[in-house]
mmCIF file of C-alpha atoms in Angstrom:
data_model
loop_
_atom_site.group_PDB
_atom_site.id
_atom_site.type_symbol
_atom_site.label_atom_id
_atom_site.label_comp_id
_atom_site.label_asym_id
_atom_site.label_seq_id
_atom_site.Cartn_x
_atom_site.Cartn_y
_atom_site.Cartn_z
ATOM 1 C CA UNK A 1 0.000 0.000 0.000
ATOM 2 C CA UNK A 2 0.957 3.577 -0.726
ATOM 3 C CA UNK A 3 -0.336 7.140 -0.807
ATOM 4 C CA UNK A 4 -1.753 6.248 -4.104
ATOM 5 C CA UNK A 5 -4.110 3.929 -2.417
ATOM 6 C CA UNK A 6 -5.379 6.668 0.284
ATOM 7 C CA UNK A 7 -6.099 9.481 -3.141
ATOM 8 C CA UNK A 8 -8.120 6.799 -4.637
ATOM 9 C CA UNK A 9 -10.053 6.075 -1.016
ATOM 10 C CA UNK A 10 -10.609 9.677 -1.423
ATOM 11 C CA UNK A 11 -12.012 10.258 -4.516
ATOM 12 C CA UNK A 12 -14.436 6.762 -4.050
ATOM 13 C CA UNK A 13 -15.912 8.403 -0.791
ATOM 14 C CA UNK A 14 -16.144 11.992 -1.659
ATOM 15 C CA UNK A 15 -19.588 13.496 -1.265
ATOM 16 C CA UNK A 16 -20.465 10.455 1.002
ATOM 17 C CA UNK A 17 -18.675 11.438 4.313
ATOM 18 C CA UNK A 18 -18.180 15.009 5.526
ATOM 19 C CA UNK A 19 -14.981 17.279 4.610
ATOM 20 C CA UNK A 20 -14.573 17.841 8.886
ATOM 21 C CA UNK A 21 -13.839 21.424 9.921
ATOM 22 C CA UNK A 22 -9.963 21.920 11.269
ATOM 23 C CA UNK A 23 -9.577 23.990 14.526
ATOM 24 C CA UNK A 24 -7.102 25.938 16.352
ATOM 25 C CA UNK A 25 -6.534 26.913 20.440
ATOM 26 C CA UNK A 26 -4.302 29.252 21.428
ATOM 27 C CA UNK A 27 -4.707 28.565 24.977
ATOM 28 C CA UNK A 28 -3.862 24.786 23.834
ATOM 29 C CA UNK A 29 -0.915 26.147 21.900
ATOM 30 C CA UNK A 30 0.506 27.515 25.126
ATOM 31 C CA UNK A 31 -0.214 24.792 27.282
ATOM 32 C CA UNK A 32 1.247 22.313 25.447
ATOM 33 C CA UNK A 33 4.353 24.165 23.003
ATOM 34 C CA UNK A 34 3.795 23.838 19.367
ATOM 35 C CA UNK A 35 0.815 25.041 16.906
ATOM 36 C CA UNK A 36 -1.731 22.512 16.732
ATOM 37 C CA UNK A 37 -4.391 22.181 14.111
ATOM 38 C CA UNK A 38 -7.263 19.970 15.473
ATOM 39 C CA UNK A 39 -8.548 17.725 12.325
ATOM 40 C CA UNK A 40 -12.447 17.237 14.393
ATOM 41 C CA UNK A 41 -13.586 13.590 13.225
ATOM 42 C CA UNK A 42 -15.833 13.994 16.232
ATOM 43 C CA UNK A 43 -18.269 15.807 14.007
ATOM 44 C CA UNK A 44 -17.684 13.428 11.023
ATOM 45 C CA UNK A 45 -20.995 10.980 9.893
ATOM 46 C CA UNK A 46 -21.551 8.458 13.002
ATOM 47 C CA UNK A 47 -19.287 10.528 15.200
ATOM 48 C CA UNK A 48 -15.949 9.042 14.398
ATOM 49 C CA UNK A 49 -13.824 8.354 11.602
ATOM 50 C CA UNK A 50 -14.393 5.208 11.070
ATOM 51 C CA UNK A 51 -17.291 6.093 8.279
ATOM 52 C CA UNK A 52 -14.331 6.875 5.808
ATOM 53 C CA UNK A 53 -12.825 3.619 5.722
ATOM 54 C CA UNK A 54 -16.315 1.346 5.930
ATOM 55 C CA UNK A 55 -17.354 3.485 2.966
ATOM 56 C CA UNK A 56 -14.366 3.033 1.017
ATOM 57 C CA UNK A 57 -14.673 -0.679 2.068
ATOM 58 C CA UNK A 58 -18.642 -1.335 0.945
ATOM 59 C CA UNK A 59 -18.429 0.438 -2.403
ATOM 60 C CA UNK A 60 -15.708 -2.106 -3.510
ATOM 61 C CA UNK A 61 -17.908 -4.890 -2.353
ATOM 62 C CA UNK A 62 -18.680 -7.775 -5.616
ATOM 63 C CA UNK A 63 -21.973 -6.811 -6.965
ATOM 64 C CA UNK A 64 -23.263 -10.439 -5.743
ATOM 65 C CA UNK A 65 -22.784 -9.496 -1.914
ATOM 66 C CA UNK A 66 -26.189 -8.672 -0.202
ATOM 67 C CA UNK A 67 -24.709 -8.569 3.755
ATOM 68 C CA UNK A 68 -22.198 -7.786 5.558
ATOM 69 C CA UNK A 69 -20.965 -8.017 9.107
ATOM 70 C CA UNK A 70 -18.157 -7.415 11.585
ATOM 71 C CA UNK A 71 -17.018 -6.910 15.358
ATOM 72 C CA UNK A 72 -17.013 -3.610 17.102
ATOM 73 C CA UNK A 73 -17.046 -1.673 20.380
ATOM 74 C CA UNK A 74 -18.838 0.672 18.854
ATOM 75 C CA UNK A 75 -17.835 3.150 16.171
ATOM 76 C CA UNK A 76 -16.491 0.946 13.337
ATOM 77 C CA UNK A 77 -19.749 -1.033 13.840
ATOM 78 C CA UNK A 78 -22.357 2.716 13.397
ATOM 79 C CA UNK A 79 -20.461 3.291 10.609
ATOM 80 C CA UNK A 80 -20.746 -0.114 8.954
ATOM 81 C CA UNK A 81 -24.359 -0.157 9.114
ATOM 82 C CA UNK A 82 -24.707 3.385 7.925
ATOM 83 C CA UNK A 83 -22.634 2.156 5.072
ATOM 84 C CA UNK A 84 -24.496 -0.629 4.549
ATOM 85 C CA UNK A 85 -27.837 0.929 4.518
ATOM 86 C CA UNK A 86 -26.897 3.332 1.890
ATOM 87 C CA UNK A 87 -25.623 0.677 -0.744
ATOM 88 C CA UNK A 88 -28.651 -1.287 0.335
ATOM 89 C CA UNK A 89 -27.255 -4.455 2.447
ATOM 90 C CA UNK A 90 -27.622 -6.167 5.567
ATOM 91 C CA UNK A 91 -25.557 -5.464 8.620
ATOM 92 C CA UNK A 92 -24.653 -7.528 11.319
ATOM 93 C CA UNK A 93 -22.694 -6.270 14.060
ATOM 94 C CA UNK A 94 -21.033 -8.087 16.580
ATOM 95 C CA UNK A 95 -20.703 -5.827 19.590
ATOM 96 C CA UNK A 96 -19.256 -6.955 23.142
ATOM 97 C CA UNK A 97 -21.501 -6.897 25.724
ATOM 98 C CA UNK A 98 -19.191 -3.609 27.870
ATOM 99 C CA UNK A 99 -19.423 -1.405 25.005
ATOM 100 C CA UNK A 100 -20.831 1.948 25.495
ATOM 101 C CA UNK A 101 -24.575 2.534 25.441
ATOM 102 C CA UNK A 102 -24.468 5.048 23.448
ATOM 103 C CA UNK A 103 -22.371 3.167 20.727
ATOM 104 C CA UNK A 104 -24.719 0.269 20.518
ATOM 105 C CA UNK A 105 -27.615 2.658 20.236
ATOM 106 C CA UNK A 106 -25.947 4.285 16.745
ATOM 107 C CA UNK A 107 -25.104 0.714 15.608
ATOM 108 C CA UNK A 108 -28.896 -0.086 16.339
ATOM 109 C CA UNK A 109 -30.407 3.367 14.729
ATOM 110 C CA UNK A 110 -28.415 2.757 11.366
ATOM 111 C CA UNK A 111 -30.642 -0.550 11.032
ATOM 112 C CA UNK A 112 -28.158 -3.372 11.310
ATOM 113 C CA UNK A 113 -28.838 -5.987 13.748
ATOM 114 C CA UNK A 114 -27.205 -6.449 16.866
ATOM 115 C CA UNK A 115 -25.027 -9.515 18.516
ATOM 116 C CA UNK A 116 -23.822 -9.511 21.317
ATOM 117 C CA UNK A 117 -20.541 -11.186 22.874
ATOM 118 C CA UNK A 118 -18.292 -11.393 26.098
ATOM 119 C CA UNK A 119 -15.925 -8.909 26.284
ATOM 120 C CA UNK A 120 -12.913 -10.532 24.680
ATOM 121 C CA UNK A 121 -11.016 -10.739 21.398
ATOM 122 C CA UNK A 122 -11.296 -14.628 21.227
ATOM 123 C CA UNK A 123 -15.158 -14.438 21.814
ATOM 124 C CA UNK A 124 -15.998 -11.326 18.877
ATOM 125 C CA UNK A 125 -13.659 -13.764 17.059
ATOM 126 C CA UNK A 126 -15.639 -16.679 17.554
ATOM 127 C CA UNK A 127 -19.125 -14.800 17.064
ATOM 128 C CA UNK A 128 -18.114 -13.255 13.845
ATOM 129 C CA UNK A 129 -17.509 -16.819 12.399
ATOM 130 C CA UNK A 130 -20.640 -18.065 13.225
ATOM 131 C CA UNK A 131 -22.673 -14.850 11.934
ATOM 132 C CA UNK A 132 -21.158 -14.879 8.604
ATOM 133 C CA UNK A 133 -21.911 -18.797 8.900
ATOM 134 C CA UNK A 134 -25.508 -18.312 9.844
ATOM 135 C CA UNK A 135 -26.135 -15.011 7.742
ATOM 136 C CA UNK A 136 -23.808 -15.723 4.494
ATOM 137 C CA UNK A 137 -22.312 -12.201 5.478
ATOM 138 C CA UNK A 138 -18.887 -10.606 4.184
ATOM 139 C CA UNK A 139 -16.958 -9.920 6.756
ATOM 140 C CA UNK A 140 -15.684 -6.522 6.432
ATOM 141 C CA UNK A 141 -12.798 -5.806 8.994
ATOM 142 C CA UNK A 142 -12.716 -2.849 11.471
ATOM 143 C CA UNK A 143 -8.956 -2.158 11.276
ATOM 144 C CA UNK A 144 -6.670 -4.419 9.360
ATOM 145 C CA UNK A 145 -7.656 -4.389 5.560
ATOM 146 C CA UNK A 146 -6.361 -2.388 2.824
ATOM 147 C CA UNK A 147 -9.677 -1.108 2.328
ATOM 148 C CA UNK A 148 -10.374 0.328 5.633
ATOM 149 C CA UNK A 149 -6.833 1.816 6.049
ATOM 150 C CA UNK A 150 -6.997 3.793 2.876
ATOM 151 C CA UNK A 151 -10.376 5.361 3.773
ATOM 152 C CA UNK A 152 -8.791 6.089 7.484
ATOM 153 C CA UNK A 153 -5.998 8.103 5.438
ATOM 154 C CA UNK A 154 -8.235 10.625 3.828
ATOM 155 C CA UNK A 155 -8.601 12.277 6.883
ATOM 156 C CA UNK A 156 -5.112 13.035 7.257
ATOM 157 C CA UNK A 157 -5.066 13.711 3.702
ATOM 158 C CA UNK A 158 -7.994 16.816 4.026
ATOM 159 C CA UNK A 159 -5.490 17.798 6.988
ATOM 160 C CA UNK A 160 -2.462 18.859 5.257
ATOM 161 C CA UNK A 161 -4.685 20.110 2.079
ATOM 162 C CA UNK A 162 -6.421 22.579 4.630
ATOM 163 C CA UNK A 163 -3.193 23.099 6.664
ATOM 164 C CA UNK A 164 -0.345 23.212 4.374
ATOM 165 C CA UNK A 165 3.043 21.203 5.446
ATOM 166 C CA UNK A 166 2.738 20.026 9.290
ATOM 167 C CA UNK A 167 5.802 18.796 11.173
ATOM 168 C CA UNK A 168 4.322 16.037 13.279
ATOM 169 C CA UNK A 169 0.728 14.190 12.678
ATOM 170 C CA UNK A 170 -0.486 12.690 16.245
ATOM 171 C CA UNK A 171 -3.144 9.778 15.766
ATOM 172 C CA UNK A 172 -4.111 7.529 18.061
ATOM 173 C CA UNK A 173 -3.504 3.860 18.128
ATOM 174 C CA UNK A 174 -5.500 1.100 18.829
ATOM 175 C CA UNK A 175 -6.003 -1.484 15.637
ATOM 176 C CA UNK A 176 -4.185 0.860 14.158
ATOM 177 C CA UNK A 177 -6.623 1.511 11.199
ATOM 178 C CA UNK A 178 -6.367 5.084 11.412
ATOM 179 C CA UNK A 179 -2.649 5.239 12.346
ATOM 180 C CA UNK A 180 -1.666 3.583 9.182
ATOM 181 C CA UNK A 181 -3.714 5.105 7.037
ATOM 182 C CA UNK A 182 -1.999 8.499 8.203
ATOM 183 C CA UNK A 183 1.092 7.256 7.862
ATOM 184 C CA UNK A 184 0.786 6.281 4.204
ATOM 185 C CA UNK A 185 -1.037 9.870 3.522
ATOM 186 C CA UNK A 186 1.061 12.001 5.771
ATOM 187 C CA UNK A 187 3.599 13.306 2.872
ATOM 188 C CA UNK A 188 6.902 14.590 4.654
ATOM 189 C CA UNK A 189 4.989 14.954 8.204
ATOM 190 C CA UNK A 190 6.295 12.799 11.240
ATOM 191 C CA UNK A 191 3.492 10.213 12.334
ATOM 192 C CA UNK A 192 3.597 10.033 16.012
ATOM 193 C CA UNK A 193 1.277 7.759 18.263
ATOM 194 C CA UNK A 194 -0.898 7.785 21.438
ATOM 195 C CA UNK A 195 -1.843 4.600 22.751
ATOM 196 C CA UNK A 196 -2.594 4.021 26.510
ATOM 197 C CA UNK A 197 -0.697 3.040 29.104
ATOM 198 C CA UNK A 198 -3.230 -0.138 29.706
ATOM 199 C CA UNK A 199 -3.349 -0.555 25.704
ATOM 200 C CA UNK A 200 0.427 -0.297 25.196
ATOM 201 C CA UNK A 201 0.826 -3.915 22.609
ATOM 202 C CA UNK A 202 1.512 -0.665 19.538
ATOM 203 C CA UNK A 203 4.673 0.700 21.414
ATOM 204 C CA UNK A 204 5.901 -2.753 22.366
ATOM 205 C CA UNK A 205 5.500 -4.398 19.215
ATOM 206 C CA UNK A 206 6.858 -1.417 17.190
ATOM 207 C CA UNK A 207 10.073 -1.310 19.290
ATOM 208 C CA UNK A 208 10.579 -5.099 19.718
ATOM 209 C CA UNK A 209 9.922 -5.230 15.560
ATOM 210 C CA UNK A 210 7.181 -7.819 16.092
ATOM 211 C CA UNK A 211 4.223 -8.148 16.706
ATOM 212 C CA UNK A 212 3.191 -7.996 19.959
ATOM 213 C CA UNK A 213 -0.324 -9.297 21.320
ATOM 214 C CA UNK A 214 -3.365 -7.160 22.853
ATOM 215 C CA UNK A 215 -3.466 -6.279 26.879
ATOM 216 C CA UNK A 216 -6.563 -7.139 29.095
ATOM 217 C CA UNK A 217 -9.171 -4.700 27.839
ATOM 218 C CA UNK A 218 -9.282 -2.113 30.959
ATOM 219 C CA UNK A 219 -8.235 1.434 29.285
ATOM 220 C CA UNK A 220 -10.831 4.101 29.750
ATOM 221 C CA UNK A 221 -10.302 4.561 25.583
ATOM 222 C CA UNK A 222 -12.653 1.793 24.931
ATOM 223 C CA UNK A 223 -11.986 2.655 21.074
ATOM 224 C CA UNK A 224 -7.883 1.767 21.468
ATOM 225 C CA UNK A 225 -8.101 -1.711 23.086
ATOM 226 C CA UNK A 226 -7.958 -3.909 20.133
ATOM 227 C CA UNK A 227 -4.736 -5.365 19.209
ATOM 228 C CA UNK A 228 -2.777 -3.900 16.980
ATOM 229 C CA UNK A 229 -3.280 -5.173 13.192
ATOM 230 C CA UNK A 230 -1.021 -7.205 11.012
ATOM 231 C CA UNK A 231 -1.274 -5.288 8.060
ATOM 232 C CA UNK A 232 -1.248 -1.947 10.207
ATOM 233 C CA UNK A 233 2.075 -2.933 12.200
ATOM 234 C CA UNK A 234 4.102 -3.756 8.953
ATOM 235 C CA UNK A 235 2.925 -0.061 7.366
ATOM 236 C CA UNK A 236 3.426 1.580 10.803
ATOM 237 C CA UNK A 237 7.329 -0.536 10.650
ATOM 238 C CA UNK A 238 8.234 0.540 7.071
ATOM 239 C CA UNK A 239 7.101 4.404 7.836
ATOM 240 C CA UNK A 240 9.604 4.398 11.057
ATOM 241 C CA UNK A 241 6.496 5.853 12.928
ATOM 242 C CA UNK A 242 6.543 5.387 16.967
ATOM 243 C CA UNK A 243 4.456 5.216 19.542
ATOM 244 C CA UNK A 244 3.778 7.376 22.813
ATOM 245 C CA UNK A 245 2.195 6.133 26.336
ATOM 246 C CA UNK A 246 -0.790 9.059 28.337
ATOM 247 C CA UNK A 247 -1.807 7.347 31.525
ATOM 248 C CA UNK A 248 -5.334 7.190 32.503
ATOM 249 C CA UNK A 249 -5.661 9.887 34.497
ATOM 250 C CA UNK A 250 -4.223 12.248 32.036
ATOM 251 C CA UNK A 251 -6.497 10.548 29.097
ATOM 252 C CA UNK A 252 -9.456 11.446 31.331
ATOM 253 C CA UNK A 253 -8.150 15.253 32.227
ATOM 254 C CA UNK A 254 -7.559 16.086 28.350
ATOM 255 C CA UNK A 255 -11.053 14.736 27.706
ATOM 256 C CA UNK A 256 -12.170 17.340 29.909
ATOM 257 C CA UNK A 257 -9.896 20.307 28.958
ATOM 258 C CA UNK A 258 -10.534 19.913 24.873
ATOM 259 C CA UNK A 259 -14.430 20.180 26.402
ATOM 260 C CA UNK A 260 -13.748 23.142 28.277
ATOM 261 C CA UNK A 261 -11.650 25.086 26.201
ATOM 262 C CA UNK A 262 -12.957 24.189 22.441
ATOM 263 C CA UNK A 263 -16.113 23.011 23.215
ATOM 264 C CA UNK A 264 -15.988 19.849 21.986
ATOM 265 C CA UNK A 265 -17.440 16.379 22.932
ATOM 266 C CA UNK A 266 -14.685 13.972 22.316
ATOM 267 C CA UNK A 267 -14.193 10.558 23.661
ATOM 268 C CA UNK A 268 -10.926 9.318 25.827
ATOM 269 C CA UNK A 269 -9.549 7.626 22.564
ATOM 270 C CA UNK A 270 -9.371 11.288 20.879
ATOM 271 C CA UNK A 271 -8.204 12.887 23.589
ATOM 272 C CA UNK A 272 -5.075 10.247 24.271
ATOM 273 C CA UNK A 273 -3.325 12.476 21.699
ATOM 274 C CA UNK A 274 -3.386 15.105 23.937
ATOM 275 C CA UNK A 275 -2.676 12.946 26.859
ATOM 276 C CA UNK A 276 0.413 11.648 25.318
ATOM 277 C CA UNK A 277 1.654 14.775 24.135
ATOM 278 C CA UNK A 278 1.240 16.237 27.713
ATOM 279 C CA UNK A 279 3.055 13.068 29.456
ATOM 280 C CA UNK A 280 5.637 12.755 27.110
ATOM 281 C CA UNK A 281 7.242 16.585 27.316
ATOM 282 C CA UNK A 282 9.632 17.908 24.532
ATOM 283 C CA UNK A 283 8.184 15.838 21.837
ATOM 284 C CA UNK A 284 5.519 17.799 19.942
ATOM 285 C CA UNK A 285 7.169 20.811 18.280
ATOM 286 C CA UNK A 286 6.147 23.019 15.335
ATOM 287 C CA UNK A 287 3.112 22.701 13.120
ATOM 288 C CA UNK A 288 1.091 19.822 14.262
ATOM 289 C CA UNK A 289 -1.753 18.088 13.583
ATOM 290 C CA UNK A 290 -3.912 16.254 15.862
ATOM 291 C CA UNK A 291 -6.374 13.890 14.799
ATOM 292 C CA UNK A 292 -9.489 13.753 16.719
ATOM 293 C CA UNK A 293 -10.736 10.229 16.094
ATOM 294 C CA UNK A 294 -14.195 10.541 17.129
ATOM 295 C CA UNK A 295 -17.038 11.842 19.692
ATOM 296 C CA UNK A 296 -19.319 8.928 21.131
ATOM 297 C CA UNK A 297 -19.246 8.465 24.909
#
C-alpha cells in the first residue's frame, strides 16, 4: 500500500462522508508548546472516523454481496451499518456486551442488527464466524484491511490540504486503522502515536519489531483496546512511525480540557493524543496536527 491507495479512497468516498472542519486553540498552543491544528472527526458521519474507511470498504464490495458483518465496540460497527444501509445491504454487528450505550444505540439506529458477545477478542472472534456462517455475510474488517486503512488516510489527507506542510501528525492507536492510514497519507509529516498506558501492545510491538499481542481490555479509551493489526504494524514498521504512552488519568483530564476550552465532545480515545503529548514533554514541536478520532461516549 501507498499514498496512491489513500487518493483513490478519497475520490471513491467523496460526497459520502463530511470534509470535517480543522480547529485551532491558542490557549492549547501555550499549554502544550507547538501550533496545533485539530482535524475534528468527532463531528464526522456516526461521530468518528471510522465512516471513511467502511465506505471506502462497501463500495468495492462484488456486486453479488447482499450482507455484511463485523465486530465492534462501537464506532467501526455505526459506521458499517450506515454504510451498509446506503448501498442497500444487511448489517450484522457483533458488539461486546461492555461497550458503550451510546455506541450500541448508533449501531442499532443505522438498522443493522445487533449480537452480542463477552468482552474478549477470542469471543468477537468466535461470534463473527458463526454470523457470517448463519447469515452468508462478508466480513468486512474494522482495522486491518487495505480497504479500511486507505479510507482512514483521507482524513489526514484533508489535513495537510487545509493546513499546508505540518511537522508532526499525532493519531491515536489502537487497531491501528487510522494510524496507518496516516502514515501512508502524511507526505513529509512525522506520524507520532498515542496509545494508553493499559493498551500499550503498539509501542511494544513497534520497538521489539514484532508483533506484539493485545493487553486485558481495561483502558478508559474503549476505542484503542484492540490489538494492533497485522497489516497496520508492517505499514506503521516501514514508515519508522513510533508510539507514545498518556496514563489514565491524564487521558481522562484532556477529555475534559478539549471540552472546556474548544467546546468539543470527544471521547478518551481522541483525547489520548493530547494525553500523550502532555506526558511525554519535549516531543511535539512546530506545526502539528492532531487527529481527533471521534465523539461517542
Amino acid at each position: 500500500m501507498n499514498r496512491d491507495d489513500v487518493l483513490a479512497a478519497a475520490r471513491r468516498i467523496a460526497g459520502r462522508v463530511h470534509r470535517t472542519p480543522v480547529l485551532t486553540s491558542r490557549t492549547l498552543d501555550a499549554e502544550l508548546g507547538a501550533k496545533l491544528f485539530f482535524k475534528c472527526e468527532n463531528l464526522q458521519r456516526t461521530g468518528a472516523f471510522k465512516i471513511r474507511g467502511a465506505t471506502n470498504a462497501v463500495r468495492q464490495l462484488p456486486r453479488h454481496v447482499q450482507a455484511v458483518a463485523t465486530h465492534s465496540s462501537g464506532n467501526h460497527g455505526a459506521a458499517l451499518a450506515l454504510a451498509a444501509r446506503e448501498a442497500g445491504l444487511q448489517a450484522f454487528i457483533v458488539v461486546p456486551s461492555d461497550a458503550r450505550t451510546s455506541k450500541r444505540a448508533s449501531i442499532a439506529r443505522y438498522g443493522a442488527t445487533v449480537v452480542e458477545c463477552e468482552p474478549t477478542l477470542a469471543a468477537r472472534a468466535a461470534t463473527l464466524e458463526q454470523v457470517v456462517q448463519d447469515t452468508g455475510a462478508t466480513f468486512v474488517p474494522p482495522y486491518d484491511h487495505p480497504h479500511i486503512i486507505a479510507g482512514a488516510g483521507t482524513a489526514a489527507l484533508e489535513l495537510l490540504a487545509d493546513c499546508g506542510p505540518l511537522d508532526q501528525i499525532w493519531a491515536p492507536v489502537g487497531g491501528g486503522g487510522l494510524a496507518a492510514g496516516t502514515a501512508l497519507a502524511a507526505d513529509a509529516s512525522e506520524v507520532i502515536l498515542a496509545e494508553p498506558e493499559l493498551a500499550r501492545d503498539a509501542k511494544d510491538s513497534l520497538e521489539a519489531g514484532e508483533l506484539r499481542p493485545a493487553l486485558p481490555p481495561r483502558t478508559i479509551a474503549d476505542g484503542l483496546r484492540t490489538g494492533l493489526g497485522t497489516l497496520n504494524f508492517d505499514i506503521l514498521q516501514r514508515n519508522g512511525c513510533r508510539a507514545l504512552l498518556a496514563s489514565e488519568s491524564s487521558i481522562e483530564h484532556w477529555t475534559e480540557r478539549i471540552a472546556q476550552i474548544m467546546k468539543l465532545v470527544v471521547e478518551p480515545s481522541a483525547a489520548t493524543t493530547l494525553a500523550s503529548m502532555a506526558d511525554n514533554p519535549g516531543v511535539v514541536s512546530g506545526r502539528v496536527g492532531m487527529l481527533l478520532s471521534g465523539g461517542n461516549l
